Each structure stands twice: as structure tokens, then as C-alpha cells.
Amino acid sequence: GAGVSQSPSNKVTEKGKDVELRCDPISGHTALYWYRQSLGQGLEFLIYFQGNSAPDKSGLPSDRFSAERTGGSVSTLTIQRTQQEDSAVYLCASSREGLYEQFFGPGTRLTVL
Amino acid sequence: AQSVTQLDSHVSVSEGTPVLLRCNYSSSYSPSLFWYVQHPNKGLQLLLKYTSAATLVKGINGFEAEFKKSETSFHLTKPSAHMSDAAEYFCVVSRYNTDKLIFGTGTRLQVFP
């Protein structure tokens, strides 16, 4: 079956612009996660959705970052007024209720010039 | 608080020789522990997981890991390295089945012919 998909695969933007990153989880997976992988910070958790609710937003680095999930499926991570330090690979993962394994998408590489 | 420490940032082995990637964890809860692998320009893939069942865990591609509570370790081993094993390996901890994953800093495995 289809895995987690993310779009775009690459995004280059100018400092100060807003960007939207999209994640399509595996069908039937109720839990969805966003992570960020950067040279300076390694792999870090951003936010977790259970259904359309986000019980854990503790990893969002600033109020410029927000995320939503609709219909218990697709999620969008929005970064407003991008800064150069936002450059990273943004990874999405999903998992089934009650199971530990998180399945990761290929990521979106964001470059802020 | 939970954390994992990967003791080696780089490990180099010859093809056909054993692999040992070291990981120590810290957790105030009974942890769930994982090893993920990331091949160049590919997504993260789960190798194996420990979730309080058997302490010796077997994963894909011949890898295994042993949970040692007394040593707070979860080292990854493979008896004989293959060229295709060259990748970045992450030791990961979480508290429960829908919890965020906390990643170590990664160990880059090089395999020489």
C-alpha cells in the first residue's frame, strides 16, 4: 500500500515569505507527527496530532510555526515569515492507534535564502 | 525526562565483519526503544523496537539489539556487515505507544570492501 507522502519534496523560498508543507499519512493511521531534521539540531519533534487534535505542540520552535489536520487525514505545517534558521528537512510520520511504529515520509527539504 | 546518547558519531567496518553501534538511554519511565536507519536521500525506516517484552530484539536485515536495564544500554549489532548497511542509524526512545520519538544524534556507519 501507499506510504506517507509529503509535498513538495523541495522548497526554496526567500526570507520573510510564508511556506506550507503538506503531509498525507497512511490511510487509517490516526496519529500524525511532524519532525525537523537539521544540521545543527539533529532530529527534533515538532507536533503530534491524534485525529484532528494536537495534544502535544511542545516542539514548535516559535509562534511562526503552526499546523493543522483536517478530516483526520492530511496535515499542513505552515511557517510564517521564514528565517534562514528554518532551513531543514521537515519529516512527517504516521502510526496506527495503539501501535508504536511510526512510518516516515521522504521529507520536504526547505531552503530559506 | 528521556534522552538517548549515541556514543559514536562514526563507525567504520570492513564488509563481513561485525557491527556494533552503541546507545545509552535515560528515562524516568519504563522506556520503549527503537533503532531507525536512514539511507542517503531516503526516509527513516524502523529496524527494530523494544517495548518491554523480550530483552533481545531481532530486526530486519540481520540486525538485533539487547535491552540491558542495569547498564541502561540498547546497543545495535549485526554479525556480518554488508555494503548495503552503510547509512545513518538513530537510537530512539519514547514513553508510550503514541508518544513523540526522541532521537539520538545518529551514528554514520561506513562499510569498506
PDB file of C-alpha atoms in Angstrom:
ATOM      1  CA  GLY A   1       0.000   0.000   0.000  1.00  0.00           C
ATOM      2  CA  ALA A   2       0.929   3.651  -0.229  1.00  0.00           C
ATOM      3  CA  GLY A   3       3.237   5.068   2.366  1.00  0.00           C
ATOM      4  CA  VAL A   4       3.365   8.524   3.887  1.00  0.00           C
ATOM      5  CA  SER A   5       3.719  11.144   1.197  1.00  0.00           C
ATOM      6  CA  GLN A   6       4.914  14.717   1.534  1.00  0.00           C
ATOM      7  CA  SER A   7       4.874  17.653  -0.805  1.00  0.00           C
ATOM      8  CA  PRO A   8       6.720  19.461  -2.092  1.00  0.00           C
ATOM      9  CA  SER A   9       9.897  17.396  -1.951  1.00  0.00           C
ATOM     10  CA  ASN A  10      11.971  20.546  -2.188  1.00  0.00           C
ATOM     11  CA  LYS A  11      11.079  24.145  -1.435  1.00  0.00           C
ATOM     12  CA  VAL A  12      13.295  27.175  -1.861  1.00  0.00           C
ATOM     13  CA  THR A  13      11.949  30.428  -0.505  1.00  0.00           C
ATOM     14  CA  GLU A  14      13.110  33.880   0.373  1.00  0.00           C
ATOM     15  CA  LYS A  15      13.497  35.057   3.919  1.00  0.00           C
ATOM     16  CA  GLY A  16      10.258  36.564   5.195  1.00  0.00           C
ATOM     17  CA  LYS A  17       7.933  34.540   2.966  1.00  0.00           C
ATOM     18  CA  ASP A  18       5.362  32.057   4.263  1.00  0.00           C
ATOM     19  CA  VAL A  19       5.523  28.384   3.293  1.00  0.00           C
ATOM     20  CA  GLU A  20       3.112  25.469   3.572  1.00  0.00           C
ATOM     21  CA  LEU A  21       4.261  21.881   3.764  1.00  0.00           C
ATOM     22  CA  ARG A  22       1.843  19.037   3.232  1.00  0.00           C
ATOM     23  CA  CYS A  23       1.675  15.523   4.630  1.00  0.00           C
ATOM     24  CA  ASP A  24      -0.590  12.677   3.531  1.00  0.00           C
ATOM     25  CA  PRO A  25      -0.464   9.895   6.137  1.00  0.00           C
ATOM     26  CA  ILE A  26      -1.082   6.232   5.543  1.00  0.00           C
ATOM     27  CA  SER A  27      -4.808   5.598   5.228  1.00  0.00           C
ATOM     28  CA  GLY A  28      -6.326   4.635   8.571  1.00  0.00           C
ATOM     29  CA  HIS A  29      -3.482   6.000  10.673  1.00  0.00           C
ATOM     30  CA  THR A  30      -4.964   8.187  13.392  1.00  0.00           C
ATOM     31  CA  ALA A  31      -1.716   9.591  14.764  1.00  0.00           C
ATOM     32  CA  LEU A  32       0.417  12.043  12.778  1.00  0.00           C
ATOM     33  CA  TYR A  33       3.722  13.619  13.732  1.00  0.00           C
ATOM     34  CA  TRP A  34       5.948  16.357  12.367  1.00  0.00           C
ATOM     35  CA  TYR A  35       9.698  16.343  12.940  1.00  0.00           C
ATOM     36  CA  ARG A  36      12.527  18.520  11.717  1.00  0.00           C
ATOM     37  CA  GLN A  37      15.997  17.346  10.751  1.00  0.00           C
ATOM     38  CA  SER A  38      18.682  19.994  10.614  1.00  0.00           C
ATOM     39  CA  LEU A  39      22.456  20.028  10.784  1.00  0.00           C
ATOM     40  CA  GLY A  40      22.622  21.944  14.000  1.00  0.00           C
ATOM     41  CA  GLN A  41      19.753  20.354  15.915  1.00  0.00           C
ATOM     42  CA  GLY A  42      19.559  16.793  14.628  1.00  0.00           C
ATOM     43  CA  LEU A  43      16.106  15.219  14.512  1.00  0.00           C
ATOM     44  CA  GLU A  44      13.583  17.016  16.712  1.00  0.00           C
ATOM     45  CA  PHE A  45       9.884  16.614  17.379  1.00  0.00           C
ATOM     46  CA  LEU A  46       7.583  19.478  16.404  1.00  0.00           C
ATOM     47  CA  ILE A  47       3.935  18.478  16.897  1.00  0.00           C
ATOM     48  CA  TYR A  48       1.667  15.452  17.263  1.00  0.00           C
ATOM     49  CA  PHE A  49      -1.924  15.003  16.096  1.00  0.00           C
ATOM     50  CA  GLN A  50      -4.412  12.427  17.300  1.00  0.00           C
ATOM     51  CA  GLY A  51      -7.240  12.703  14.823  1.00  0.00           C
ATOM     52  CA  ASN A  52      -7.644  16.431  14.223  1.00  0.00           C
ATOM     53  CA  SER A  53      -6.496  17.424  17.698  1.00  0.00           C
ATOM     54  CA  ALA A  54      -2.956  18.362  18.633  1.00  0.00           C
ATOM     55  CA  PRO A  55      -2.395  17.233  22.224  1.00  0.00           C
ATOM     56  CA  ASP A  56       1.318  17.902  22.012  1.00  0.00           C
ATOM     57  CA  LYS A  57       2.633  21.064  20.363  1.00  0.00           C
ATOM     58  CA  SER A  58       5.621  21.273  22.644  1.00  0.00           C
ATOM     59  CA  GLY A  59       8.204  21.066  19.879  1.00  0.00           C
ATOM     60  CA  LEU A  60       7.076  24.019  17.788  1.00  0.00           C
ATOM     61  CA  PRO A  61      10.068  26.378  17.946  1.00  0.00           C
ATOM     62  CA  SER A  62       8.174  29.667  17.738  1.00  0.00           C
ATOM     63  CA  ASP A  63       4.762  31.160  17.089  1.00  0.00           C
ATOM     64  CA  ARG A  64       5.713  31.453  13.421  1.00  0.00           C
ATOM     65  CA  PHE A  65       5.099  27.704  13.202  1.00  0.00           C
ATOM     66  CA  SER A  66       1.605  26.261  13.108  1.00  0.00           C
ATOM     67  CA  ALA A  67      -0.002  23.069  11.900  1.00  0.00           C
ATOM     68  CA  GLU A  68      -3.447  21.738  11.276  1.00  0.00           C
ATOM     69  CA  ARG A  69      -5.021  18.468  10.325  1.00  0.00           C
ATOM     70  CA  THR A  70      -8.370  18.097   8.643  1.00  0.00           C
ATOM     71  CA  GLY A  71     -10.641  15.083   8.277  1.00  0.00           C
ATOM     72  CA  GLY A  72      -8.258  13.038  10.369  1.00  0.00           C
ATOM     73  CA  SER A  73      -6.033  12.760   7.333  1.00  0.00           C
ATOM     74  CA  VAL A  74      -3.976  15.425   5.558  1.00  0.00           C
ATOM     75  CA  SER A  75      -1.869  17.782   7.636  1.00  0.00           C
ATOM     76  CA  THR A  76      -0.299  21.107   6.745  1.00  0.00           C
ATOM     77  CA  LEU A  77       2.659  22.670   8.514  1.00  0.00           C
ATOM     78  CA  THR A  78       2.855  26.408   7.978  1.00  0.00           C
ATOM     79  CA  ILE A  79       5.887  28.545   8.641  1.00  0.00           C
ATOM     80  CA  GLN A  80       5.284  32.278   8.551  1.00  0.00           C
ATOM     81  CA  ARG A  81       7.946  34.897   7.886  1.00  0.00           C
ATOM     82  CA  THR A  82      10.586  32.257   7.249  1.00  0.00           C
ATOM     83  CA  GLN A  83      14.086  32.737   8.590  1.00  0.00           C
ATOM     84  CA  GLN A  84      17.337  31.170   7.435  1.00  0.00           C
ATOM     85  CA  GLU A  85      17.462  29.006  10.554  1.00  0.00           C
ATOM     86  CA  ASP A  86      14.222  27.360   9.397  1.00  0.00           C
ATOM     87  CA  SER A  87      16.179  25.639   6.625  1.00  0.00           C
ATOM     88  CA  ALA A  88      15.913  21.913   7.309  1.00  0.00           C
ATOM     89  CA  VAL A  89      14.242  18.725   6.191  1.00  0.00           C
ATOM     90  CA  TYR A  90      10.720  18.503   7.566  1.00  0.00           C
ATOM     91  CA  LEU A  91       9.583  14.935   8.149  1.00  0.00           C
ATOM     92  CA  CYS A  92       6.089  13.654   8.671  1.00  0.00           C
ATOM     93  CA  ALA A  93       5.229  10.298  10.252  1.00  0.00           C
ATOM     94  CA  SER A  94       2.025   8.442  10.971  1.00  0.00           C
ATOM     95  CA  SER A  95       1.039   5.479  13.095  1.00  0.00           C
ATOM     96  CA  ARG A  96      -1.968   3.344  13.897  1.00  0.00           C
ATOM     97  CA  GLU A  97      -3.816   3.670  17.179  1.00  0.00           C
ATOM     98  CA  GLY A  98      -2.125   1.665  19.880  1.00  0.00           C
ATOM     99  CA  LEU A  99       0.965   0.785  17.915  1.00  0.00           C
ATOM    100  CA  TYR A 100       4.467   2.108  18.385  1.00  0.00           C
ATOM    101  CA  GLU A 101       5.825   2.102  14.884  1.00  0.00           C
ATOM    102  CA  GLN A 102       5.861   5.453  13.168  1.00  0.00           C
ATOM    103  CA  PHE A 103       6.152   5.337   9.399  1.00  0.00           C
ATOM    104  CA  PHE A 104       8.056   8.254   7.945  1.00  0.00           C
ATOM    105  CA  GLY A 105       7.598  10.105   4.709  1.00  0.00           C
ATOM    106  CA  PRO A 106      10.508  11.139   2.477  1.00  0.00           C
ATOM    107  CA  GLY A 107      10.522  14.681   3.856  1.00  0.00           C
ATOM    108  CA  THR A 108      10.403  18.192   2.455  1.00  0.00           C
ATOM    109  CA  ARG A 109      13.749  19.937   2.130  1.00  0.00           C
ATOM    110  CA  LEU A 110      13.216  23.622   2.892  1.00  0.00           C
ATOM    111  CA  THR A 111      15.866  26.151   1.975  1.00  0.00           C
ATOM    112  CA  VAL A 112      15.427  29.749   3.081  1.00  0.00           C
ATOM    113  CA  LEU A 113      17.651  32.173   1.191  1.00  0.00           C
TER     114      LEU A 113
ATOM    115  CA  ALA B   1      12.883  13.368  31.090  1.00  0.00           C
ATOM    116  CA  GLN B   2      14.052  10.993  28.432  1.00  0.00           C
ATOM    117  CA  SER B   3      17.121  11.025  26.266  1.00  0.00           C
ATOM    118  CA  VAL B   4      19.416   8.765  24.321  1.00  0.00           C
ATOM    119  CA  THR B   5      23.142   9.085  23.801  1.00  0.00           C
ATOM    120  CA  GLN B   6      24.800   7.513  20.809  1.00  0.00           C
ATOM    121  CA  LEU B   7      28.386   7.025  21.828  1.00  0.00           C
ATOM    122  CA  ASP B   8      29.940   7.090  18.355  1.00  0.00           C
ATOM    123  CA  SER B   9      29.226   9.607  15.623  1.00  0.00           C
ATOM    124  CA  HIS B  10      31.051   7.469  13.041  1.00  0.00           C
ATOM    125  CA  VAL B  11      31.784   3.747  12.841  1.00  0.00           C
ATOM    126  CA  SER B  12      33.799   2.134  10.058  1.00  0.00           C
ATOM    127  CA  VAL B  13      33.929  -1.611   9.458  1.00  0.00           C
ATOM    128  CA  SER B  14      35.036  -3.937   6.711  1.00  0.00           C
ATOM    129  CA  GLU B  15      32.466  -5.942   4.822  1.00  0.00           C
ATOM    130  CA  GLY B  16      31.876  -9.268   6.545  1.00  0.00           C
ATOM    131  CA  THR B  17      32.986  -8.092  10.000  1.00  0.00           C
ATOM    132  CA  PRO B  18      30.682  -7.479  12.978  1.00  0.00           C
ATOM    133  CA  VAL B  19      28.883  -4.202  13.556  1.00  0.00           C
ATOM    134  CA  LEU B  20      28.369  -2.612  16.978  1.00  0.00           C
ATOM    135  CA  LEU B  21      26.553   0.708  17.326  1.00  0.00           C
ATOM    136  CA  ARG B  22      26.291   1.869  20.911  1.00  0.00           C
ATOM    137  CA  CYS B  23      23.375   3.593  22.592  1.00  0.00           C
ATOM    138  CA  ASN B  24      22.702   4.524  26.204  1.00  0.00           C
ATOM    139  CA  TYR B  25      19.355   5.806  27.357  1.00  0.00           C
ATOM    140  CA  SER B  26      17.988   7.816  30.225  1.00  0.00           C
ATOM    141  CA  SER B  27      14.345   7.582  31.192  1.00  0.00           C
ATOM    142  CA  SER B  28      12.257   8.150  34.270  1.00  0.00           C
ATOM    143  CA  TYR B  29       9.668   5.793  32.800  1.00  0.00           C
ATOM    144  CA  SER B  30       9.946   2.259  31.549  1.00  0.00           C
ATOM    145  CA  PRO B  31      11.093   3.177  28.068  1.00  0.00           C
ATOM    146  CA  SER B  32      10.299   1.967  24.610  1.00  0.00           C
ATOM    147  CA  LEU B  33      13.427   1.922  22.497  1.00  0.00           C
ATOM    148  CA  PHE B  34      13.946   1.791  18.767  1.00  0.00           C
ATOM    149  CA  TRP B  35      16.617   1.820  16.129  1.00  0.00           C
ATOM    150  CA  TYR B  36      15.874   3.595  12.870  1.00  0.00           C
ATOM    151  CA  VAL B  37      18.038   3.660   9.751  1.00  0.00           C
ATOM    152  CA  GLN B  38      18.284   6.413   7.162  1.00  0.00           C
ATOM    153  CA  HIS B  39      19.951   5.695   3.849  1.00  0.00           C
ATOM    154  CA  PRO B  40      21.202   8.665   1.819  1.00  0.00           C
ATOM    155  CA  ASN B  41      18.306  10.675   0.417  1.00  0.00           C
ATOM    156  CA  LYS B  42      15.833   8.126   1.748  1.00  0.00           C
ATOM    157  CA  GLY B  43      13.271   8.206   4.528  1.00  0.00           C
ATOM    158  CA  LEU B  44      13.672   6.793   8.003  1.00  0.00           C
ATOM    159  CA  GLN B  45      12.970   3.090   8.368  1.00  0.00           C
ATOM    160  CA  LEU B  46      12.351   1.176  11.574  1.00  0.00           C
ATOM    161  CA  LEU B  47      14.960  -1.544  12.153  1.00  0.00           C
ATOM    162  CA  LEU B  48      13.666  -2.902  15.439  1.00  0.00           C
ATOM    163  CA  LYS B  49      11.848  -1.967  18.626  1.00  0.00           C
ATOM    164  CA  TYR B  50      11.857  -2.891  22.305  1.00  0.00           C
ATOM    165  CA  THR B  51       8.578  -2.478  24.152  1.00  0.00           C
ATOM    166  CA  SER B  52       9.114  -4.399  27.426  1.00  0.00           C
ATOM    167  CA  ALA B  53       8.767  -7.887  26.027  1.00  0.00           C
ATOM    168  CA  ALA B  54      11.899  -9.922  25.212  1.00  0.00           C
ATOM    169  CA  THR B  55      15.119  -8.084  26.004  1.00  0.00           C
ATOM    170  CA  LEU B  56      16.859  -9.415  22.888  1.00  0.00           C
ATOM    171  CA  VAL B  57      15.124  -7.919  19.901  1.00  0.00           C
ATOM    172  CA  LYS B  58      15.615  -9.079  16.335  1.00  0.00           C
ATOM    173  CA  GLY B  59      15.031  -6.688  13.487  1.00  0.00           C
ATOM    174  CA  ILE B  60      15.258  -6.536   9.753  1.00  0.00           C
ATOM    175  CA  ASN B  61      18.357  -7.208   7.659  1.00  0.00           C
ATOM    176  CA  GLY B  62      20.018  -9.320  10.348  1.00  0.00           C
ATOM    177  CA  PHE B  63      20.253  -6.593  12.980  1.00  0.00           C
ATOM    178  CA  GLU B  64      19.483  -7.172  16.625  1.00  0.00           C
ATOM    179  CA  ALA B  65      19.684  -5.229  19.873  1.00  0.00           C
ATOM    180  CA  GLU B  66      19.703  -6.145  23.536  1.00  0.00           C
ATOM    181  CA  PHE B  67      17.979  -4.100  26.211  1.00  0.00           C
ATOM    182  CA  LYS B  68      20.135  -4.053  29.363  1.00  0.00           C
ATOM    183  CA  LYS B  69      18.411  -2.202  32.169  1.00  0.00           C
ATOM    184  CA  SER B  70      21.366  -2.494  34.543  1.00  0.00           C
ATOM    185  CA  GLU B  71      23.598  -0.758  32.004  1.00  0.00           C
ATOM    186  CA  THR B  72      20.867   1.493  30.534  1.00  0.00           C
ATOM    187  CA  SER B  73      22.035   0.388  27.127  1.00  0.00           C
ATOM    188  CA  PHE B  74      20.430  -0.682  23.870  1.00  0.00           C
ATOM    189  CA  HIS B  75      23.319  -1.448  21.531  1.00  0.00           C
ATOM    190  CA  LEU B  76      22.694  -2.471  17.914  1.00  0.00           C
ATOM    191  CA  THR B  77      24.659  -5.381  16.472  1.00  0.00           C
ATOM    192  CA  LYS B  78      24.983  -7.388  13.293  1.00  0.00           C
ATOM    193  CA  PRO B  79      27.284 -10.386  12.898  1.00  0.00           C
ATOM    194  CA  SER B  80      28.470  -9.565   9.388  1.00  0.00           C
ATOM    195  CA  ALA B  81      28.323  -6.179   7.702  1.00  0.00           C
ATOM    196  CA  HIS B  82      27.194  -5.769   4.135  1.00  0.00           C
ATOM    197  CA  MET B  83      27.953  -2.856   1.847  1.00  0.00           C
ATOM    198  CA  SER B  84      24.253  -2.011   1.776  1.00  0.00           C
ATOM    199  CA  ASP B  85      24.330  -1.406   5.543  1.00  0.00           C
ATOM    200  CA  ALA B  86      26.157   1.883   5.035  1.00  0.00           C
ATOM    201  CA  ALA B  87      23.753   4.509   6.366  1.00  0.00           C
ATOM    202  CA  GLU B  88      22.913   6.730   9.338  1.00  0.00           C
ATOM    203  CA  TYR B  89      21.498   4.910  12.359  1.00  0.00           C
ATOM    204  CA  PHE B  90      19.409   6.547  15.053  1.00  0.00           C
ATOM    205  CA  CYS B  91      18.694   5.261  18.541  1.00  0.00           C
ATOM    206  CA  VAL B  92      15.284   6.484  19.663  1.00  0.00           C
ATOM    207  CA  VAL B  93      13.256   6.498  22.879  1.00  0.00           C
ATOM    208  CA  SER B  94       9.616   7.140  23.641  1.00  0.00           C
ATOM    209  CA  ARG B  95       7.375   6.764  26.660  1.00  0.00           C
ATOM    210  CA  TYR B  96       4.300   5.065  25.238  1.00  0.00           C
ATOM    211  CA  ASN B  97       2.822   3.965  22.001  1.00  0.00           C
ATOM    212  CA  THR B  98       1.605   7.306  20.681  1.00  0.00           C
ATOM    213  CA  ASP B  99       4.314   9.412  22.222  1.00  0.00           C
ATOM    214  CA  LYS B 100       6.746  11.545  20.276  1.00  0.00           C
ATOM    215  CA  LEU B 101      10.064   9.971  19.386  1.00  0.00           C
ATOM    216  CA  ILE B 102      13.225  11.399  20.903  1.00  0.00           C
ATOM    217  CA  PHE B 103      16.189  10.798  18.627  1.00  0.00           C
ATOM    218  CA  GLY B 104      19.851  10.389  19.358  1.00  0.00           C
ATOM    219  CA  THR B 105      22.355  12.333  17.313  1.00  0.00           C
ATOM    220  CA  GLY B 106      22.968   9.438  14.953  1.00  0.00           C
ATOM    221  CA  THR B 107      25.861   7.148  14.044  1.00  0.00           C
ATOM    222  CA  ARG B 108      27.126   7.075  10.496  1.00  0.00           C
ATOM    223  CA  LEU B 109      28.156   3.558   9.522  1.00  0.00           C
ATOM    224  CA  GLN B 110      30.699   3.147   6.747  1.00  0.00           C
ATOM    225  CA  VAL B 111      31.367  -0.285   5.286  1.00  0.00           C
ATOM    226  CA  PHE B 112      34.573  -0.837   3.351  1.00  0.00           C
ATOM    227  CA  PRO B 113      35.067  -3.640   0.829  1.00  0.00           C
TER     228      PRO B 113
END
